[in-house]
Amino acid sequence: MVARQDLRTPAVFVLETLAVAACYYAAGRLGLLRELTVAGAVVSPLWPPAGVAVASLLVLGLRCWLGIALGALFVLMYLTSLQPASLGVVAGNTAAPVCGYLLLRRVGFRTDLARLRDCLALVFLGAFSAMLISSSAGAGLLVATGDLPGRDFGGVWLAWWVGDAMGVLLITPVLLMLLRLRAPFHWSRWKEAVGLTVIAGCLVPVATRSPASLLFAIYPLLIWAALRFQLPGSMLCALFASVMATIAATDGVGPFAYMSEVEVMVNLQSFNGAMALTSLLLSAVITEQHNTRRSVERACQELVEVLEHLTAGEPAAGRPPRDDGGRSRSAG
């Protein structure tokens, strides 16, 4: 049995590594379908591999870092021929999610995202702080190799950082909640879920492609989804709206028409960031309130049971009966 387990462990590690690398590469190909040009450099406004990497680390642990590195290498090989500087980009794209994972683990992050502190940790540690590593390494190497003028470093660095951060904010929560997703069993919840899906499917494409600047109309959908379906509903709605907004921005239509490249990037990422923060934080607050209410209900139920025992003249659970003198009777 011991020998069989010893043989099984390397096989599991290899399979996990290949699965993470494949998911990272597939997410990279999806992210490259829509691109924006900033200061002559092509960047993705939403980089899903960053979210896949952080989610993989949170689920599988630190041992999947090799799969992240292989996936980043495969994406880079798809984009361009490998050079010595390419190893630095791969290292940055690997180190960023690993550092994010270590920071999240240090603060006691829980993957159910049921607490406000977990959502805040994912935003400020997993996304905003950790992704500084990948953007700094990538943009710095472009300048060091002469592929990017030094005066354009700031714009490319900012676009790179925001794209990676949006990938963590939008993709990581969706992947984590898919592991815990429970379908609504009551028919009334199914009807409401279908209604929300139909309305979002009709409203979001119109809002993101209309020249009348109707992006604000999406926020009531996010609030509805958060109130009724918590994190799964709000994050799926936010991800759908972000994808549609990214398509509209890269096509230069709707509210993104007649904007410069920098203006498109700023407006798109402001919208994506506001949606992600609204969905995460509102869902966390609502979930905490529901958990608090359930805890209070359980405490009240236990108190009622104790009072019923006392009224009936029975001792409360775990408390010995008293004799007539008010002293507890003991077996000794």
CSV table of C-alpha atoms in Angstrom, one decimal:
chain,number,residue,atom,x,y,z
A,1,MET,CA,0.0,0.0,0.0
A,2,VAL,CA,2.8,2.4,0.9
A,3,ALA,CA,4.6,1.7,-2.4
A,4,ARG,CA,1.4,2.2,-4.4
A,5,GLN,CA,0.8,5.6,-2.7
A,6,ASP,CA,4.4,6.6,-3.4
A,7,LEU,CA,3.9,5.8,-7.1
A,8,ARG,CA,0.6,7.6,-7.1
A,9,THR,CA,1.8,10.9,-5.7
A,10,PRO,CA,4.2,11.8,-8.6
A,11,ALA,CA,1.5,10.8,-11.1
A,12,VAL,CA,-1.0,13.1,-9.4
A,13,PHE,CA,1.6,15.9,-9.3
A,14,VAL,CA,2.3,15.5,-13.0
A,15,LEU,CA,-1.4,15.5,-13.9
A,16,GLU,CA,-2.1,18.5,-11.7
A,17,THR,CA,0.8,20.4,-13.3
A,18,LEU,CA,-0.3,19.6,-16.8
A,19,ALA,CA,-4.0,20.5,-16.0
A,20,VAL,CA,-3.0,23.9,-14.6
A,21,ALA,CA,-0.7,24.6,-17.5
A,22,ALA,CA,-3.5,23.7,-20.0
A,23,CYS,CA,-6.0,25.9,-18.2
A,24,TYR,CA,-3.5,28.8,-18.0
A,25,TYR,CA,-2.8,28.4,-21.7
A,26,ALA,CA,-6.5,28.2,-22.7
A,27,ALA,CA,-7.2,31.3,-20.6
A,28,GLY,CA,-4.4,33.1,-22.2
A,29,ARG,CA,-5.7,32.3,-25.7
A,30,LEU,CA,-9.1,33.6,-24.6
A,31,GLY,CA,-7.6,36.8,-23.3
A,32,LEU,CA,-5.7,37.4,-26.5
A,33,LEU,CA,-8.9,37.4,-28.5
A,34,ARG,CA,-9.4,41.0,-27.5
A,35,GLU,CA,-6.5,43.4,-27.3
A,36,LEU,CA,-5.8,47.1,-26.9
A,37,THR,CA,-2.8,49.0,-28.1
A,38,VAL,CA,-1.2,51.3,-25.5
A,39,ALA,CA,1.9,53.3,-26.4
A,40,GLY,CA,2.6,50.9,-29.3
A,41,ALA,CA,2.4,47.8,-27.1
A,42,VAL,CA,-0.4,45.3,-27.4
A,43,VAL,CA,-2.0,44.5,-24.0
A,44,SER,CA,-5.1,42.6,-22.9
A,45,PRO,CA,-7.6,44.6,-20.9
A,46,LEU,CA,-8.7,41.5,-19.0
A,47,TRP,CA,-6.0,38.8,-18.5
A,48,PRO,CA,-7.8,35.6,-17.4
A,49,PRO,CA,-4.6,33.6,-16.7
A,50,ALA,CA,-3.9,35.7,-13.7
A,51,GLY,CA,-7.2,34.7,-12.2
A,52,VAL,CA,-6.7,31.1,-13.1
A,53,ALA,CA,-3.2,31.0,-11.5
A,54,VAL,CA,-4.4,32.5,-8.2
A,55,ALA,CA,-7.5,30.2,-8.1
A,56,SER,CA,-5.3,27.1,-8.8
A,57,LEU,CA,-2.9,28.0,-6.0
A,58,LEU,CA,-5.8,28.6,-3.5
A,59,VAL,CA,-7.3,25.2,-4.4
A,60,LEU,CA,-4.2,23.0,-5.0
A,61,GLY,CA,-1.6,24.8,-3.0
A,62,LEU,CA,1.9,26.0,-3.7
A,63,ARG,CA,2.8,22.8,-5.6
A,64,CYS,CA,1.1,23.9,-8.8
A,65,TRP,CA,3.5,26.8,-9.4
A,66,LEU,CA,5.3,24.7,-12.0
A,67,GLY,CA,2.0,24.4,-14.0
A,68,ILE,CA,1.6,28.2,-13.9
A,69,ALA,CA,5.2,28.7,-15.2
A,70,LEU,CA,4.7,26.1,-18.0
A,71,GLY,CA,1.4,27.8,-19.0
A,72,ALA,CA,3.0,31.2,-19.1
A,73,LEU,CA,5.8,29.8,-21.2
A,74,PHE,CA,3.4,28.3,-23.7
A,75,VAL,CA,1.5,31.6,-24.0
A,76,LEU,CA,4.7,33.4,-24.6
A,77,MET,CA,5.8,30.8,-27.2
A,78,TYR,CA,2.5,31.4,-29.0
A,79,LEU,CA,3.0,35.2,-29.0
A,80,THR,CA,6.6,35.4,-30.1
A,81,SER,CA,9.9,33.5,-30.4
A,82,LEU,CA,11.7,32.8,-27.1
A,83,GLN,CA,14.5,35.1,-26.0
A,84,PRO,CA,16.6,35.3,-22.8
A,85,ALA,CA,14.3,38.1,-21.6
A,86,SER,CA,11.3,35.8,-22.0
A,87,LEU,CA,12.4,33.9,-18.9
A,88,GLY,CA,12.1,37.1,-16.9
A,89,VAL,CA,8.5,37.6,-18.1
A,90,VAL,CA,7.7,34.0,-17.3
A,91,ALA,CA,9.2,34.4,-13.8
A,92,GLY,CA,7.2,37.6,-13.2
A,93,ASN,CA,3.9,36.0,-14.3
A,94,THR,CA,4.7,33.1,-12.0
A,95,ALA,CA,5.9,35.0,-9.0
A,96,ALA,CA,2.9,37.4,-9.0
A,97,PRO,CA,0.2,34.8,-8.3
A,98,VAL,CA,2.5,32.9,-5.9
A,99,CYS,CA,3.1,36.0,-3.9
A,100,GLY,CA,-0.6,36.8,-3.9
A,101,TYR,CA,-1.3,33.3,-2.6
A,102,LEU,CA,1.3,33.6,0.2
A,103,LEU,CA,-0.1,37.0,1.2
A,104,LEU,CA,-3.7,35.6,1.3
A,105,ARG,CA,-2.7,32.6,3.3
A,106,ARG,CA,-0.9,34.8,5.8
A,107,VAL,CA,-4.0,36.7,6.6
A,108,GLY,CA,-6.2,33.6,6.9
A,109,PHE,CA,-8.0,33.8,3.6
A,110,ARG,CA,-11.0,31.5,3.2
A,111,THR,CA,-12.0,30.4,-0.3
A,112,ASP,CA,-15.7,30.6,0.3
A,113,LEU,CA,-15.5,34.4,0.3
A,114,ALA,CA,-18.2,34.5,2.9
A,115,ARG,CA,-16.5,37.3,4.9
A,116,LEU,CA,-15.9,40.9,4.0
A,117,ARG,CA,-12.3,40.6,5.1
A,118,ASP,CA,-11.7,37.8,2.6
A,119,CYS,CA,-13.0,39.9,-0.3
A,120,LEU,CA,-10.9,42.9,0.8
A,121,ALA,CA,-7.9,40.6,1.0
A,122,LEU,CA,-8.4,39.3,-2.5
A,123,VAL,CA,-8.8,42.8,-3.8
A,124,PHE,CA,-5.9,44.5,-2.1
A,125,LEU,CA,-3.5,41.6,-1.6
A,126,GLY,CA,-4.3,39.1,-4.3
A,127,ALA,CA,-5.0,41.6,-7.1
A,128,PHE,CA,-3.7,45.1,-6.6
A,129,SER,CA,-0.5,44.3,-4.6
A,130,ALA,CA,0.6,41.0,-6.1
A,131,MET,CA,0.1,41.9,-9.7
A,132,LEU,CA,2.6,44.7,-9.3
A,133,ILE,CA,5.2,42.1,-9.7
A,134,SER,CA,4.2,40.8,-13.2
A,135,SER,CA,3.5,44.3,-14.6
A,136,SER,CA,6.8,45.7,-13.3
A,137,ALA,CA,8.8,42.7,-14.6
A,138,GLY,CA,7.1,42.7,-18.0
A,139,ALA,CA,7.2,46.4,-18.7
A,140,GLY,CA,10.7,46.7,-17.2
A,141,LEU,CA,12.1,43.9,-19.5
A,142,LEU,CA,10.5,45.6,-22.5
A,143,VAL,CA,12.4,48.8,-21.7
A,144,ALA,CA,15.6,46.9,-20.9
A,145,THR,CA,15.6,45.1,-24.2
A,146,GLY,CA,14.8,48.2,-26.2
A,147,ASP,CA,11.4,47.0,-27.4
A,148,LEU,CA,9.7,49.8,-25.5
A,149,PRO,CA,10.9,53.5,-25.2
A,150,GLY,CA,11.5,54.5,-21.6
A,151,ARG,CA,8.9,57.4,-21.9
A,152,ASP,CA,6.2,54.8,-22.5
A,153,PHE,CA,7.0,52.7,-19.5
A,154,GLY,CA,4.3,54.2,-17.3
A,155,GLY,CA,1.4,53.7,-19.7
A,156,VAL,CA,2.3,50.1,-20.6
A,157,TRP,CA,3.0,49.2,-16.9
A,158,LEU,CA,-0.4,50.6,-15.9
A,159,ALA,CA,-2.3,48.7,-18.6
A,160,TRP,CA,-0.4,45.5,-17.8
A,161,TRP,CA,-1.1,45.8,-14.1
A,162,VAL,CA,-4.8,46.7,-14.5
A,163,GLY,CA,-5.3,43.8,-16.9
A,164,ASP,CA,-3.8,41.3,-14.5
A,165,ALA,CA,-5.6,42.7,-11.5
A,166,MET,CA,-9.0,42.6,-13.4
A,167,GLY,CA,-8.2,38.9,-14.2
A,168,VAL,CA,-7.9,38.2,-10.5
A,169,LEU,CA,-10.9,40.2,-9.4
A,170,LEU,CA,-13.3,38.7,-12.0
A,171,ILE,CA,-12.0,35.2,-12.8
A,172,THR,CA,-10.7,34.0,-9.4
A,173,PRO,CA,-14.0,34.4,-7.5
A,174,VAL,CA,-15.9,32.7,-10.3
A,175,LEU,CA,-13.6,29.7,-10.3
A,176,LEU,CA,-13.7,29.5,-6.5
A,177,MET,CA,-17.5,29.6,-6.3
A,178,LEU,CA,-17.9,27.0,-9.0
A,179,LEU,CA,-16.4,24.5,-6.6
A,180,ARG,CA,-19.1,25.4,-4.0
A,181,LEU,CA,-22.0,26.2,-6.3
A,182,ARG,CA,-25.4,24.9,-5.2
A,183,ALA,CA,-28.3,25.2,-7.6
A,184,PRO,CA,-31.6,26.7,-6.2
A,185,PHE,CA,-33.9,23.8,-5.5
A,186,HIS,CA,-37.1,25.7,-5.2
A,187,TRP,CA,-39.0,26.4,-8.4
A,188,SER,CA,-39.4,30.0,-7.4
A,189,ARG,CA,-35.7,30.5,-7.3
A,190,TRP,CA,-35.3,28.8,-10.7
A,191,LYS,CA,-37.8,31.2,-12.2
A,192,GLU,CA,-36.0,34.2,-10.7
A,193,ALA,CA,-32.6,32.9,-11.9
A,194,VAL,CA,-34.0,32.4,-15.4
A,195,GLY,CA,-35.6,35.9,-15.3
A,196,LEU,CA,-32.3,37.5,-14.2
A,197,THR,CA,-30.4,35.7,-16.9
A,198,VAL,CA,-32.9,36.7,-19.7
A,199,ILE,CA,-32.9,40.4,-18.5
A,200,ALA,CA,-29.1,40.5,-18.3
A,201,GLY,CA,-28.7,38.8,-21.7
A,202,CYS,CA,-30.9,41.5,-23.2
A,203,LEU,CA,-29.8,44.6,-21.3
A,204,VAL,CA,-26.1,44.2,-21.0
A,205,PRO,CA,-25.3,44.0,-24.8
A,206,VAL,CA,-27.5,47.0,-25.4
A,207,ALA,CA,-25.9,49.0,-22.5
A,208,THR,CA,-22.3,48.2,-23.6
A,209,ARG,CA,-22.9,49.0,-27.3
A,210,SER,CA,-25.3,51.9,-27.1
A,211,PRO,CA,-23.8,55.4,-27.9
A,212,ALA,CA,-26.1,56.8,-25.2
A,213,SER,CA,-23.7,55.8,-22.3
A,214,LEU,CA,-26.1,53.3,-20.6
A,215,LEU,CA,-23.4,51.4,-18.6
A,216,PHE,CA,-24.9,52.6,-15.4
A,217,ALA,CA,-28.0,50.6,-16.1
A,218,ILE,CA,-26.0,47.4,-15.4
A,219,TYR,CA,-25.6,48.2,-11.7
A,220,PRO,CA,-29.2,47.4,-10.7
A,221,LEU,CA,-28.7,43.9,-12.1
A,222,LEU,CA,-25.5,43.5,-10.0
A,223,ILE,CA,-27.4,44.5,-6.9
A,224,TRP,CA,-30.4,42.2,-7.7
A,225,ALA,CA,-28.0,39.3,-8.3
A,226,ALA,CA,-26.1,40.0,-5.1
A,227,LEU,CA,-29.2,40.3,-3.0
A,228,ARG,CA,-30.9,37.1,-4.2
A,229,PHE,CA,-28.0,34.9,-5.3
A,230,GLN,CA,-25.0,36.3,-3.3
A,231,LEU,CA,-21.5,35.7,-4.8
A,232,PRO,CA,-22.4,33.2,-7.6
A,233,GLY,CA,-25.1,35.5,-9.1
A,234,SER,CA,-23.3,38.8,-8.8
A,235,MET,CA,-19.9,37.6,-10.0
A,236,LEU,CA,-21.3,35.8,-13.1
A,237,CYS,CA,-23.3,38.9,-13.9
A,238,ALA,CA,-20.2,41.1,-13.5
A,239,LEU,CA,-18.1,38.7,-15.6
A,240,PHE,CA,-20.7,38.7,-18.4
A,241,ALA,CA,-20.9,42.5,-18.3
A,242,SER,CA,-17.1,42.9,-18.3
A,243,VAL,CA,-16.7,40.6,-21.3
A,244,MET,CA,-19.4,42.5,-23.3
A,245,ALA,CA,-17.8,45.8,-22.3
A,246,THR,CA,-14.4,44.6,-23.3
A,247,ILE,CA,-15.7,43.5,-26.7
A,248,ALA,CA,-17.4,46.9,-27.2
A,249,ALA,CA,-14.2,48.7,-26.2
A,250,THR,CA,-11.9,46.8,-28.5
A,251,ASP,CA,-14.4,47.3,-31.4
A,252,GLY,CA,-14.6,51.0,-30.6
A,253,VAL,CA,-18.4,51.1,-30.5
A,254,GLY,CA,-21.0,52.3,-28.0
A,255,PRO,CA,-19.7,54.5,-25.2
A,256,PHE,CA,-16.1,53.8,-26.3
A,257,ALA,CA,-16.5,55.3,-29.7
A,258,TYR,CA,-14.4,58.3,-30.7
A,259,MET,CA,-12.1,57.8,-27.8
A,260,SER,CA,-8.3,57.6,-27.9
A,261,GLU,CA,-6.6,54.4,-27.0
A,262,VAL,CA,-5.7,55.7,-23.5
A,263,GLU,CA,-9.3,56.9,-22.9
A,264,VAL,CA,-10.7,53.6,-23.9
A,265,MET,CA,-8.4,51.8,-21.5
A,266,VAL,CA,-9.1,54.2,-18.6
A,267,ASN,CA,-12.9,54.1,-19.1
A,268,LEU,CA,-13.1,50.3,-19.6
A,269,GLN,CA,-10.9,49.4,-16.6
A,270,SER,CA,-12.8,51.9,-14.4
A,271,PHE,CA,-16.0,50.2,-15.4
A,272,ASN,CA,-14.6,46.7,-14.9
A,273,GLY,CA,-13.0,47.6,-11.6
A,274,ALA,CA,-16.2,49.3,-10.2
A,275,MET,CA,-18.3,46.2,-11.2
A,276,ALA,CA,-15.9,43.8,-9.6
A,277,LEU,CA,-15.6,45.7,-6.4
A,278,THR,CA,-19.4,46.2,-6.2
A,279,SER,CA,-20.1,42.5,-6.7
A,280,LEU,CA,-17.5,41.2,-4.3
A,281,LEU,CA,-18.0,43.6,-1.4
A,282,LEU,CA,-21.8,43.7,-1.7
A,283,SER,CA,-22.1,40.0,-1.8
A,284,ALA,CA,-19.7,39.6,1.1
A,285,VAL,CA,-21.8,42.0,3.3
A,286,ILE,CA,-25.0,40.3,2.4
A,287,THR,CA,-23.5,36.8,3.1
A,288,GLU,CA,-22.2,38.0,6.4
A,289,GLN,CA,-25.6,39.4,7.4
A,290,HIS,CA,-27.3,36.1,6.4
A,291,ASN,CA,-24.7,34.1,8.5
A,292,THR,CA,-25.2,36.4,11.4
A,293,ARG,CA,-29.0,36.1,11.2
A,294,ARG,CA,-28.7,32.3,11.2
A,295,SER,CA,-26.3,32.3,14.2
A,296,VAL,CA,-28.8,34.5,16.1
A,297,GLU,CA,-31.7,32.2,15.1
A,298,ARG,CA,-29.7,29.2,16.4
A,299,ALA,CA,-28.9,30.9,19.6
A,300,CYS,CA,-32.5,31.9,20.1
A,301,GLN,CA,-33.6,28.4,19.4
A,302,GLU,CA,-31.2,27.0,22.0
A,303,LEU,CA,-32.4,29.6,24.5
A,304,VAL,CA,-36.0,28.6,23.9
A,305,GLU,CA,-35.1,25.0,24.6
A,306,VAL,CA,-33.3,25.9,27.8
A,307,LEU,CA,-36.3,27.9,29.0
A,308,GLU,CA,-38.7,25.1,28.1
A,309,HIS,CA,-36.6,22.7,30.2
A,310,LEU,CA,-36.5,25.1,33.1
A,311,THR,CA,-40.2,25.8,32.9
A,312,ALA,CA,-40.9,22.0,33.0
A,313,GLY,CA,-38.7,21.7,36.0
A,314,GLU,CA,-36.0,19.8,34.1
A,315,PRO,CA,-32.3,20.7,34.4
A,316,ALA,CA,-30.7,22.4,31.5
A,317,ALA,CA,-28.3,20.3,29.4
A,318,GLY,CA,-24.9,19.9,31.0
A,319,ARG,CA,-26.0,21.3,34.4
A,320,PRO,CA,-26.6,19.0,37.5
A,321,PRO,CA,-29.9,19.3,39.4
A,322,ARG,CA,-30.1,21.2,42.6
A,323,ASP,CA,-31.3,20.0,46.0
A,324,ASP,CA,-33.7,22.0,48.2
A,325,GLY,CA,-30.9,23.9,49.7
A,326,GLY,CA,-29.8,25.4,46.4
A,327,ARG,CA,-26.7,23.2,46.2
A,328,SER,CA,-25.9,21.1,43.2
A,329,ARG,CA,-26.2,17.4,43.9
A,330,SER,CA,-23.2,15.3,42.8
A,331,ALA,CA,-22.6,11.6,42.6
A,332,GLY,CA,-19.9,11.7,45.2
